[in-house]
N, CA, C and O atoms as a Tinker XYZ file with bonds, in Angstrom:
   336  protein
     1  N    -73.501000  -51.342000  -99.875000    73     2
     2  CA   -72.628000  -51.163000  -98.737000    64     1     3
     3  C    -72.709000  -49.715000  -98.276000    63     2     4     5
     4  O    -72.673000  -48.791000  -99.088000    81     3
     5  N    -72.819000  -49.528000  -96.965000    73     3     6
     6  CA   -72.971000  -48.199000  -96.377000    64     5     7
     7  C    -71.601000  -47.555000  -96.178000    63     6     8     9
     8  O    -70.686000  -48.174000  -95.636000    81     7
     9  N    -71.473000  -46.313000  -96.620000    73     7    10
    10  CA   -70.211000  -45.591000  -96.474000    64     9    11
    11  C    -70.160000  -44.948000  -95.086000    63    10    12    13
    12  O    -71.142000  -44.363000  -94.629000    81    11
    13  N    -69.011000  -45.062000  -94.424000    73    11    14
    14  CA   -68.834000  -44.457000  -93.103000    64    13    15
    15  C    -68.095000  -43.144000  -93.276000    63    14    16    17
    16  O    -66.998000  -43.099000  -93.833000    81    15
    17  N    -68.714000  -42.073000  -92.790000    73    15    18
    18  CA   -68.075000  -40.754000  -92.780000    64    17    19
    19  C    -67.513000  -40.545000  -91.387000    63    18    20    21
    20  O    -68.267000  -40.434000  -90.420000    81    19
    21  N    -66.190000  -40.489000  -91.278000    73    19    22
    22  CA   -65.529000  -40.382000  -89.986000    64    21    23
    23  C    -64.857000  -39.022000  -89.870000    63    22    24    25
    24  O    -64.098000  -38.616000  -90.750000    81    23
    25  N    -65.143000  -38.317000  -88.767000    73    23    26
    26  CA   -64.541000  -37.018000  -88.494000    64    25    27
    27  C    -64.126000  -36.985000  -87.027000    63    26    28    29
    28  O    -64.670000  -37.707000  -86.192000    81    27
    29  N    -63.155000  -36.134000  -86.738000    73    27    30
    30  CA   -62.692000  -35.951000  -85.367000    64    29    31
    31  C    -62.867000  -34.486000  -84.984000    63    30    32    33
    32  O    -62.829000  -33.599000  -85.836000    81    31
    33  N    -63.063000  -34.244000  -83.665000    73    31    34
    34  CA   -63.237000  -32.878000  -83.188000    64    33    35
    35  C    -62.922000  -32.809000  -81.698000    63    34    36    37
    36  O    -62.967000  -33.810000  -80.983000    81    35
    37  N    -62.604000  -31.607000  -81.261000    73    35    38
    38  CA   -62.577000  -31.293000  -79.835000    64    37    39
    39  C    -63.845000  -30.507000  -79.553000    63    38    40    41
    40  O    -64.156000  -29.555000  -80.268000    81    39
    41  N    -64.576000  -30.895000  -78.521000    73    39    42
    42  CA   -65.733000  -30.130000  -78.085000    64    41    43
    43  C    -65.324000  -29.421000  -76.803000    63    42    44    45
    44  O    -64.909000  -30.059000  -75.835000    81    43
    45  N    -65.442000  -28.102000  -76.803000    73    43    46
    46  CA   -65.100000  -27.353000  -75.598000    64    45    47
    47  C    -66.393000  -26.998000  -74.883000    63    46    48    49
    48  O    -67.336000  -26.485000  -75.487000    81    47
    49  N    -66.421000  -27.282000  -73.583000    73    47    50
    50  CA   -67.603000  -27.023000  -72.771000    64    49    51
    51  C    -67.207000  -26.184000  -71.566000    63    50    52    53
    52  O    -66.135000  -26.368000  -70.989000    81    51
    53  N    -68.080000  -25.270000  -71.200000    73    51    54
    54  CA   -67.814000  -24.452000  -70.028000    64    53    55
    55  C    -69.001000  -23.600000  -69.670000    63    54    56    57
    56  O    -70.081000  -23.714000  -70.249000    81    55
    57  N    -68.773000  -22.741000  -68.697000    73    55    58
    58  CA   -69.838000  -21.865000  -68.214000    64    57    59
    59  C    -70.291000  -20.884000  -69.290000    63    58    60    61
    60  O    -71.478000  -20.572000  -69.385000    81    59
    61  N    -69.358000  -20.399000  -70.098000    73    59    62
    62  CA   -69.678000  -19.413000  -71.127000    64    61    63
    63  C    -69.454000  -19.926000  -72.548000    63    62    64    65
    64  O    -69.450000  -19.140000  -73.496000    81    63
    65  N    -69.269000  -21.242000  -72.705000    73    63    66
    66  CA   -68.912000  -21.719000  -74.043000    64    65    67
    67  C    -69.355000  -23.149000  -74.272000    63    66    68    69
    68  O    -69.395000  -23.964000  -73.350000    81    67
    69  N    -69.685000  -23.434000  -75.512000    73    67    70
    70  CA   -69.835000  -24.801000  -76.017000    64    69    71
    71  C    -69.610000  -24.702000  -77.511000    63    70    72    73
    72  O    -70.486000  -24.266000  -78.259000    81    71
    73  N    -68.436000  -25.110000  -77.933000    73    71    74
    74  CA   -68.047000  -25.024000  -79.334000    64    73    75
    75  C    -67.448000  -26.343000  -79.795000    63    74    76    77
    76  O    -66.955000  -27.136000  -78.992000    81    75
    77  N    -67.500000  -26.557000  -81.088000    73    75    78
    78  CA   -66.880000  -27.728000  -81.690000    64    77    79
    79  C    -65.734000  -27.246000  -82.572000    63    78    80    81
    80  O    -65.923000  -26.429000  -83.473000    81    79
    81  N    -64.540000  -27.770000  -82.293000    73    79    82
    82  CA   -63.363000  -27.444000  -83.084000    64    81    83
    83  C    -63.055000  -28.641000  -83.973000    63    82    84    85
    84  O    -62.590000  -29.675000  -83.493000    81    83
    85  N    -63.311000  -28.502000  -85.255000    73    83    86
    86  CA   -63.062000  -29.581000  -86.192000    64    85    87
    87  C    -61.558000  -29.855000  -86.290000    63    86    88    89
    88  O    -60.744000  -28.934000  -86.215000    81    87
    89  N    -61.208000  -31.111000  -86.455000    73    87    90
    90  CA   -59.823000  -31.521000  -86.586000    64    89    91
    91  C    -59.610000  -32.016000  -88.014000    63    90    92    93
    92  O    -60.385000  -32.823000  -88.527000    81    91
    93  N    -58.558000  -31.524000  -88.639000    73    91    94
    94  CA   -58.213000  -31.961000  -89.993000    64    93    95
    95  C    -57.047000  -32.948000  -89.893000    63    94    96    97
    96  O    -56.359000  -33.004000  -88.873000    81    95
    97  N    -56.834000  -33.715000  -90.943000    73    95    98
    98  CA   -55.819000  -34.775000  -90.893000    64    97    99
    99  C    -54.424000  -34.231000  -90.619000    63    98   100   101
   100  O    -53.589000  -34.944000  -90.062000    81    99
   101  N    -54.152000  -32.987000  -90.998000    73    99   102
   102  CA   -52.829000  -32.390000  -90.740000    64   101   103
   103  C    -52.591000  -32.138000  -89.252000    63   102   104   105
   104  O    -51.446000  -31.945000  -88.843000    81   103
   105  N    -53.646000  -32.136000  -88.433000    73   103   106
   106  CA   -53.495000  -31.921000  -86.995000    64   105   107
   107  C    -52.963000  -33.163000  -86.273000    63   106   108   109
   108  O    -52.459000  -33.060000  -85.154000    81   107
   109  N    -53.072000  -34.335000  -86.908000    73   107   110
   110  CA   -52.623000  -35.570000  -86.276000    64   109   111
   111  C    -51.124000  -35.761000  -86.476000    63   110   112   113
   112  O    -50.568000  -35.438000  -87.526000    81   111
   113  N    -50.486000  -36.298000  -85.432000    73   111   114
   114  CA   -49.066000  -36.645000  -85.516000    64   113   115
   115  C    -48.897000  -38.069000  -84.997000    63   114   116   117
   116  O    -49.748000  -38.576000  -84.266000    81   115
   117  N    -47.802000  -38.705000  -85.375000    73   115   118
   118  CA   -47.485000  -40.020000  -84.834000    64   117   119
   119  C    -46.505000  -39.813000  -83.691000    63   118   120   121
   120  O    -45.421000  -39.264000  -83.885000    81   119
   121  N    -46.895000  -40.261000  -82.482000    73   119   122
   122  CA   -46.015000  -40.056000  -81.334000    64   121   123
   123  C    -44.925000  -41.127000  -81.296000    63   122   124   125
   124  O    -44.863000  -41.985000  -82.176000    81   123
   125  N    -44.078000  -41.076000  -80.290000    73   123   126
   126  CA   -42.926000  -41.978000  -80.199000    64   125   127
   127  C    -43.325000  -43.447000  -80.094000    63   126   128   129
   128  O    -42.546000  -44.327000  -80.460000    81   127
   129  N    -44.525000  -43.719000  -79.599000    73   127   130
   130  CA   -45.013000  -45.093000  -79.471000    64   129   131
   131  C    -45.648000  -45.609000  -80.760000    63   130   132   133
   132  O    -46.118000  -46.745000  -80.815000    81   131
   133  N    -45.660000  -44.771000  -81.795000    73   131   134
   134  CA   -46.274000  -45.171000  -83.048000    64   133   135
   135  C    -47.781000  -44.976000  -83.074000    63   134   136   137
   136  O    -48.448000  -45.404000  -84.016000    81   135
   137  N    -48.317000  -44.336000  -82.053000    73   135   138
   138  CA   -49.763000  -44.087000  -81.964000    64   137   139
   139  C    -50.070000  -42.707000  -82.539000    63   138   140   141
   140  O    -49.248000  -41.794000  -82.454000    81   139
   141  N    -51.246000  -42.563000  -83.121000    73   139   142
   142  CA   -51.678000  -41.254000  -83.611000    64   141   143
   143  C    -52.105000  -40.400000  -82.435000    63   142   144   145
   144  O    -52.766000  -40.878000  -81.513000    81   143
   145  N    -51.727000  -39.146000  -82.474000    73   143   146
   146  CA   -52.066000  -38.192000  -81.424000    64   145   147
   147  C    -52.537000  -36.913000  -82.089000    63   146   148   149
   148  O    -52.214000  -36.650000  -83.247000    81   147
   149  N    -53.294000  -36.126000  -81.359000    73   147   150
   150  CA   -53.791000  -34.864000  -81.886000    64   149   151
   151  C    -53.572000  -33.780000  -80.827000    63   150   152   153
   152  O    -54.435000  -33.557000  -79.979000    81   151
   153  N    -52.421000  -33.111000  -80.875000    73   151   154
   154  CA   -52.110000  -32.090000  -79.874000    64   153   155
   155  C    -53.127000  -30.945000  -79.888000    63   154   156   157
   156  O    -53.449000  -30.389000  -80.938000    81   155
   157  N    -53.617000  -30.614000  -78.707000    73   155   158
   158  CA   -54.629000  -29.577000  -78.562000    64   157   159
   159  C    -54.124000  -28.220000  -79.031000    63   158   160   161
   160  O    -54.873000  -27.474000  -79.661000    81   159
   161  N    -52.873000  -27.885000  -78.739000    73   159   162
   162  CA   -52.373000  -26.553000  -79.093000    64   161   163
   163  C    -52.423000  -26.303000  -80.596000    63   162   164   165
   164  O    -52.710000  -25.186000  -81.026000    81   163
   165  N    -52.148000  -27.325000  -81.395000    73   163   166
   166  CA   -52.220000  -27.160000  -82.847000    64   165   167
   167  C    -53.642000  -26.921000  -83.331000    63   166   168   169
   168  O    -53.871000  -26.104000  -84.224000    81   167
   169  N    -54.593000  -27.632000  -82.746000    73   167   170
   170  CA   -56.002000  -27.449000  -83.115000    64   169   171
   171  C    -56.474000  -26.057000  -82.700000    63   170   172   173
   172  O    -57.184000  -25.387000  -83.449000    81   171
   173  N    -56.076000  -25.628000  -81.503000    73   171   174
   174  CA   -56.454000  -24.280000  -81.045000    64   173   175
   175  C    -55.890000  -23.222000  -81.988000    63   174   176   177
   176  O    -56.595000  -22.288000  -82.371000    81   175
   177  N    -54.625000  -23.365000  -82.359000    73   175   178
   178  CA   -53.997000  -22.394000  -83.273000    64   177   179
   179  C    -54.742000  -22.334000  -84.605000    63   178   180   181
   180  O    -54.952000  -21.250000  -85.150000    81   179
   181  N    -55.138000  -23.486000  -85.127000    73   179   182
   182  CA   -55.860000  -23.538000  -86.400000    64   181   183
   183  C    -57.187000  -22.769000  -86.308000    63   182   184   185
   184  O    -57.667000  -22.224000  -87.302000    81   183
   185  N    -57.769000  -22.733000  -85.108000    73   183   186
   186  CA   -59.039000  -22.037000  -84.894000    64   185   187
   187  C    -58.832000  -20.653000  -84.269000    63   186   188   189
   188  O    -59.770000  -20.049000  -83.747000    81   187
   189  N    -57.596000  -20.165000  -84.329000    73   187   190
   190  CA   -57.244000  -18.836000  -83.795000    64   189   191
   191  C    -57.588000  -18.691000  -82.319000    63   190   192   193
   192  O    -58.126000  -17.668000  -81.896000    81   191
   193  N    -57.275000  -19.721000  -81.540000    73   191   194
   194  CA   -57.498000  -19.724000  -80.102000    64   193   195
   195  C    -56.208000  -20.105000  -79.393000    63   194   196   197
   196  O    -55.264000  -20.598000  -80.011000    81   195
   197  N    -56.184000  -19.867000  -78.083000    73   195   198
   198  CA   -55.051000  -20.272000  -77.256000    64   197   199
   199  C    -55.595000  -20.828000  -75.940000    63   198   200   201
   200  O    -56.795000  -20.759000  -75.677000    81   199
   201  N    -54.703000  -21.377000  -75.121000    73   199   202
   202  CA   -55.130000  -21.853000  -73.808000    64   201   203
   203  C    -55.664000  -20.700000  -72.957000    63   202   204   205
   204  O    -56.578000  -20.888000  -72.154000    81   203
   205  N    -55.095000  -19.514000  -73.134000    73   203   206
   206  CA   -55.592000  -18.338000  -72.410000    64   205   207
   207  C    -57.042000  -18.030000  -72.799000    63   206   208   209
   208  O    -57.840000  -17.627000  -71.954000    81   207
   209  N    -57.377000  -18.220000  -74.072000    73   207   210
   210  CA   -58.761000  -18.014000  -74.521000    64   209   211
   211  C    -59.705000  -19.002000  -73.842000    63   210   212   213
   212  O    -60.814000  -18.637000  -73.453000    81   211
   213  N    -59.270000  -20.245000  -73.699000    73   211   214
   214  CA   -60.104000  -21.240000  -73.021000    64   213   215
   215  C    -60.355000  -20.827000  -71.581000    63   214   216   217
   216  O    -61.456000  -21.008000  -71.061000    81   215
   217  N    -59.330000  -20.269000  -70.934000    73   215   218
   218  CA   -59.478000  -19.794000  -69.559000    64   217   219
   219  C    -60.473000  -18.640000  -69.490000    63   218   220   221
   220  O    -61.314000  -18.602000  -68.591000    81   219
   221  N    -60.387000  -17.700000  -70.430000    73   219   222
   222  CA   -61.317000  -16.571000  -70.464000    64   221   223
   223  C    -62.759000  -17.025000  -70.683000    63   222   224   225
   224  O    -63.691000  -16.428000  -70.145000    81   223
   225  N    -62.938000  -18.090000  -71.482000    73   223   226
   226  CA   -64.276000  -18.611000  -71.759000    64   225   227
   227  C    -64.786000  -19.506000  -70.627000    63   226   228   229
   228  O    -65.904000  -20.018000  -70.684000    81   227
   229  N    -63.954000  -19.688000  -69.598000    73   227   230
   230  CA   -64.290000  -20.521000  -68.442000    64   229   231
   231  C    -64.622000  -21.954000  -68.872000    63   230   232   233
   232  O    -65.597000  -22.548000  -68.411000    81   231
   233  N    -63.789000  -22.490000  -69.763000    73   231   234
   234  CA   -63.971000  -23.854000  -70.233000    64   233   235
   235  C    -63.657000  -24.810000  -69.084000    63   234   236   237
   236  O    -62.621000  -24.687000  -68.431000    81   235
   237  N    -64.551000  -25.755000  -68.845000    73   235   238
   238  CA   -64.364000  -26.707000  -67.755000    64   237   239
   239  C    -63.880000  -28.066000  -68.228000    63   238   240   241
   240  O    -63.244000  -28.802000  -67.474000    81   239
   241  N    -64.187000  -28.405000  -69.503000    73   239   242
   242  CA   -63.684000  -29.671000  -70.014000    64   241   243
   243  C    -63.656000  -29.683000  -71.533000    63   242   244   245
   244  O    -64.382000  -28.953000  -72.207000    81   243
   245  N    -62.792000  -30.539000  -72.033000    73   243   246
   246  CA   -62.658000  -30.773000  -73.473000    64   245   247
   247  C    -62.982000  -32.224000  -73.743000    63   246   248   249
   248  O    -62.571000  -33.110000  -72.994000    81   247
   249  N    -63.710000  -32.463000  -74.796000    73   247   250
   250  CA   -64.004000  -33.822000  -75.223000    64   249   251
   251  C    -63.335000  -34.050000  -76.573000    63   250   252   253
   252  O    -63.545000  -33.277000  -77.508000    81   251
   253  N    -62.546000  -35.085000  -76.678000    73   251   254
   254  CA   -61.963000  -35.479000  -77.959000    64   253   255
   255  C    -62.885000  -36.552000  -78.498000    63   254   256   257
   256  O    -63.017000  -37.618000  -77.896000    81   255
   257  N    -63.528000  -36.285000  -79.630000    73   255   258
   258  CA   -64.573000  -37.176000  -80.131000    64   257   259
   259  C    -64.311000  -37.600000  -81.574000    63   258   260   261
   260  O    -63.620000  -36.926000  -82.338000    81   259
   261  N    -64.894000  -38.740000  -81.904000    73   259   262
   262  CA   -64.927000  -39.222000  -83.282000    64   261   263
   263  C    -66.395000  -39.331000  -83.666000    63   262   264   265
   264  O    -67.201000  -39.914000  -82.940000    81   263
   265  N    -66.727000  -38.762000  -84.816000    73   263   266
   266  CA   -68.092000  -38.854000  -85.313000    64   265   267
   267  C    -68.112000  -39.781000  -86.516000    63   266   268   269
   268  O    -67.381000  -39.581000  -87.486000    81   267
   269  N    -68.948000  -40.784000  -86.437000    73   267   270
   270  CA   -69.150000  -41.715000  -87.542000    64   269   271
   271  C    -70.610000  -41.622000  -87.938000    63   270   272   273
   272  O    -71.497000  -42.072000  -87.212000    81   271
   273  N    -70.847000  -41.032000  -89.101000    73   271   274
   274  CA   -72.208000  -40.761000  -89.561000    64   273   275
   275  C    -72.938000  -39.976000  -88.470000    63   274   276   277
   276  O    -72.548000  -38.841000  -88.196000    81   275
   277  N    -73.955000  -40.513000  -87.847000    73   275   278
   278  CA   -74.716000  -39.787000  -86.823000    64   277   279
   279  C    -74.283000  -40.141000  -85.397000    63   278   280   281
   280  O    -74.836000  -39.603000  -84.438000    81   279
   281  N    -73.309000  -41.032000  -85.244000    73   279   282
   282  CA   -72.871000  -41.501000  -83.938000    64   281   283
   283  C    -71.652000  -40.711000  -83.461000    63   282   284   285
   284  O    -70.683000  -40.552000  -84.203000    81   283
   285  N    -71.705000  -40.214000  -82.216000    73   283   286
   286  CA   -70.581000  -39.484000  -81.623000    64   285   287
   287  C    -69.967000  -40.362000  -80.531000    63   286   288   289
   288  O    -70.655000  -40.782000  -79.601000    81   287
   289  N    -68.659000  -40.635000  -80.655000    73   287   290
   290  CA   -67.944000  -41.477000  -79.704000    64   289   291
   291  C    -66.898000  -40.627000  -78.995000    63   290   292   293
   292  O    -66.026000  -40.046000  -79.641000    81   291
   293  N    -66.983000  -40.552000  -77.668000    73   291   294
   294  CA   -66.002000  -39.793000  -76.888000    64   293   295
   295  C    -64.772000  -40.667000  -76.685000    63   294   296   297
   296  O    -64.854000  -41.752000  -76.109000    81   295
   297  N    -63.637000  -40.185000  -77.163000    73   295   298
   298  CA   -62.380000  -40.922000  -77.044000    64   297   299
   299  C    -61.589000  -40.517000  -75.809000    63   298   300   301
   300  O    -60.869000  -41.328000  -75.227000    81   299
   301  N    -61.732000  -39.240000  -75.408000    73   299   302
   302  CA   -60.960000  -38.740000  -74.266000    64   301   303
   303  C    -61.666000  -37.534000  -73.669000    63   302   304   305
   304  O    -62.198000  -36.692000  -74.393000    81   303
   305  N    -61.669000  -37.457000  -72.343000    73   303   306
   306  CA   -62.214000  -36.292000  -71.639000    64   305   307
   307  C    -61.076000  -35.636000  -70.876000    63   306   308   309
   308  O    -60.354000  -36.295000  -70.128000    81   307
   309  N    -60.923000  -34.335000  -71.074000    73   307   310
   310  CA   -59.885000  -33.565000  -70.374000    64   309   311
   311  C    -60.595000  -32.537000  -69.493000    63   310   312   313
   312  O    -61.198000  -31.591000  -69.999000    81   311
   313  N    -60.521000  -32.729000  -68.170000    73   311   314
   314  CA   -61.130000  -31.787000  -67.240000    64   313   315
   315  C    -60.173000  -30.648000  -66.977000    63   314   316   317
   316  O    -59.013000  -30.866000  -66.627000    81   315
   317  N    -60.663000  -29.425000  -67.147000    73   315   318
   318  CA   -59.829000  -28.239000  -66.965000    64   317   319
   319  C    -60.158000  -27.477000  -65.691000    63   318   320   321
   320  O    -59.352000  -26.668000  -65.231000    81   319
   321  N    -61.315000  -27.719000  -65.120000    73   319   322
   322  CA   -61.716000  -27.009000  -63.911000    64   321   323
   323  C    -61.272000  -27.817000  -62.698000    63   322   324   325
   324  O    -62.038000  -28.608000  -62.146000    81   323
   325  N    -60.022000  -27.604000  -62.293000    73   323   326
   326  CA   -59.452000  -28.407000  -61.210000    64   325   327
   327  C    -59.791000  -27.867000  -59.831000    63   326   328   329
   328  O    -59.364000  -28.436000  -58.827000    81   327
   329  N    -60.551000  -26.781000  -59.760000    73   327   330
   330  CA   -60.913000  -26.192000  -58.466000    64   329   331
   331  C    -62.282000  -26.637000  -57.986000    63   330   332   333
   332  O    -62.853000  -26.008000  -57.096000    81   331
   333  N    -62.827000  -27.716000  -58.561000    73   331   334
   334  CA   -64.154000  -28.202000  -58.147000    64   333   335
   335  C    -64.036000  -28.907000  -56.827000    63   334   336
   336  O    -65.034000  -29.394000  -56.296000    81   335
């Protein structure tokens, strides 16, 4: 039987940046609907970043992804460049 290695991350993309911010299980919370959520501000803090840093790096979008072995699945896209 093949073991599945599952990880979550935010990928930040922009004019001056492309980084992967790993998400640890402590970053997830259960929201009021009983669904798991992963607030961006907590992940940024864990990586010593802030929303202001994303602005300085000219980040245009964030991808919330799940990686299973070699497969990357995009769960959510957050567009930050609203002046397009």
